[in-house]
Short mmCIF file of C-alpha atoms in Angstrom, two decimals:
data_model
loop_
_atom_site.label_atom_id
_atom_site.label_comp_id
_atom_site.label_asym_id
_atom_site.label_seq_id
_atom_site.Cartn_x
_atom_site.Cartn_y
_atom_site.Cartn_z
CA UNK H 1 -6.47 18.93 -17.19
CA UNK H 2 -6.81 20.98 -14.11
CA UNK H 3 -8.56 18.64 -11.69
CA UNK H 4 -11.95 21.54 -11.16
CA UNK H 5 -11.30 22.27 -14.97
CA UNK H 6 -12.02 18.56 -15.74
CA UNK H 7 -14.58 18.00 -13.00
CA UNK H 8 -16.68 20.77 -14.66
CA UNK H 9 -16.21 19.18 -18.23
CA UNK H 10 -17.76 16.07 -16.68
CA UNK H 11 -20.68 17.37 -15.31
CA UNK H 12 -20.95 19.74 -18.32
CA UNK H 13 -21.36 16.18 -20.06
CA UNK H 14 -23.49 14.13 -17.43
CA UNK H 15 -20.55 12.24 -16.14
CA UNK H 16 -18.65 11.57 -13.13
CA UNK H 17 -15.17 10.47 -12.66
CA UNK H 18 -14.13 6.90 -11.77
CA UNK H 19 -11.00 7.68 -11.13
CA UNK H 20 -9.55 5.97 -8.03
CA UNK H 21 -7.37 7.70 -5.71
CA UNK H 22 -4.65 6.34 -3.71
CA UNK H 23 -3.65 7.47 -0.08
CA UNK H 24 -0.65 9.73 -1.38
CA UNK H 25 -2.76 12.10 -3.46
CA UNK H 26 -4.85 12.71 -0.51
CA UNK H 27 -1.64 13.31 1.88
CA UNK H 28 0.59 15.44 0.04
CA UNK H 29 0.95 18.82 0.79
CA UNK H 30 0.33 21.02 -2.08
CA UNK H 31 -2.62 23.53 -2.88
CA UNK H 32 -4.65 20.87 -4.47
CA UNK H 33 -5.00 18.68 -2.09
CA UNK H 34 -8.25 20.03 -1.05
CA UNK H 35 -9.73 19.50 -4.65
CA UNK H 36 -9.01 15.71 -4.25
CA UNK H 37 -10.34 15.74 -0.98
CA UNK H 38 -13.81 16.85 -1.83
CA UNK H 39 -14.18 14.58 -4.70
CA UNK H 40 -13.78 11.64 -2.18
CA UNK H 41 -16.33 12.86 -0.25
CA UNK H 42 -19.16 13.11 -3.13
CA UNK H 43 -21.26 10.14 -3.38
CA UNK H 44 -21.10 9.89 -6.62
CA UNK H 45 -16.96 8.85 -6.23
CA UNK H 46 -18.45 6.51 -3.35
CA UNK H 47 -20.59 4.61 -5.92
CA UNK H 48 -18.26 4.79 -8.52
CA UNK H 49 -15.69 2.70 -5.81
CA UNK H 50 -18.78 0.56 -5.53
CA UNK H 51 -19.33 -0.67 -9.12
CA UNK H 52 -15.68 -0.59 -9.81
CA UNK H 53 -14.72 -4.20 -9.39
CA UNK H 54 -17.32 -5.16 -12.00
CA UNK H 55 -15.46 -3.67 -14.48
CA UNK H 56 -12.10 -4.70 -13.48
CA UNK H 57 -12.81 -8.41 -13.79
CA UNK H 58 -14.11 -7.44 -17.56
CA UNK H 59 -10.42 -5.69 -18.04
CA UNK H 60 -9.31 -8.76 -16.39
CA UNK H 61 -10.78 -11.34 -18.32
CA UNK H 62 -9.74 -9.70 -21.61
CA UNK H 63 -6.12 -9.08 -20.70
CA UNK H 64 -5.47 -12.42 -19.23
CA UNK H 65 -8.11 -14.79 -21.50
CA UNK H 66 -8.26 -13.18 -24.28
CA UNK H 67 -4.84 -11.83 -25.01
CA UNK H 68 -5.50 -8.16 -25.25
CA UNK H 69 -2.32 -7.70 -22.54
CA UNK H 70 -0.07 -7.47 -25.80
CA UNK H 71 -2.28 -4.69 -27.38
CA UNK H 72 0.02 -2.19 -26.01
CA UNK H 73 2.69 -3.51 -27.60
CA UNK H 74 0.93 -4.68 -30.81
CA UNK H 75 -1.56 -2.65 -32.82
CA UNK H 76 -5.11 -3.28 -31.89
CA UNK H 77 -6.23 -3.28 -35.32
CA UNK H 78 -3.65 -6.47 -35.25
CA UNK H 79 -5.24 -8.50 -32.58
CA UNK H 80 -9.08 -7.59 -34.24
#
């Protein structure tokens, strides 16, 4: 997806992104660039950096405690 094209898809549905950027995306020197930088700016990417972590210790816990780590390698339906 074009980054507007998919921006509008997610409001079309009631969503935001929680996709987190890093530094390079926001320094290069294309036409796009802009497009990144106004997401940042919204405060809906500001929460969304916010109540990330919560959801990083679930992916955490079940990569690490549960052994879902391998389910790229192995079928899902295999480890269910």
């Amino acid at each position: 997806f074009h980054p507007l094209i998919f921006r509008q898809y997610l409001a079309y549905k009631g969503l935001h992104s929680a996709i987190m950027l890093k530094d390079n995306r926001l320094k290069k020197k294309d036409v796009n660039k802009q497009v990144w930088q106004e997401m940042v700016r919204t405060e809906e990417y500001q929460q969304g950096r916010r109540e990330r972590y919560k959801i990083e210790r679930k992916f955490w816990e079940a990569k690490v405690q549960h052994g879902l780590g391998r389910c790229r390698y192995i079928s899902c339906t295999a480890i269910v």
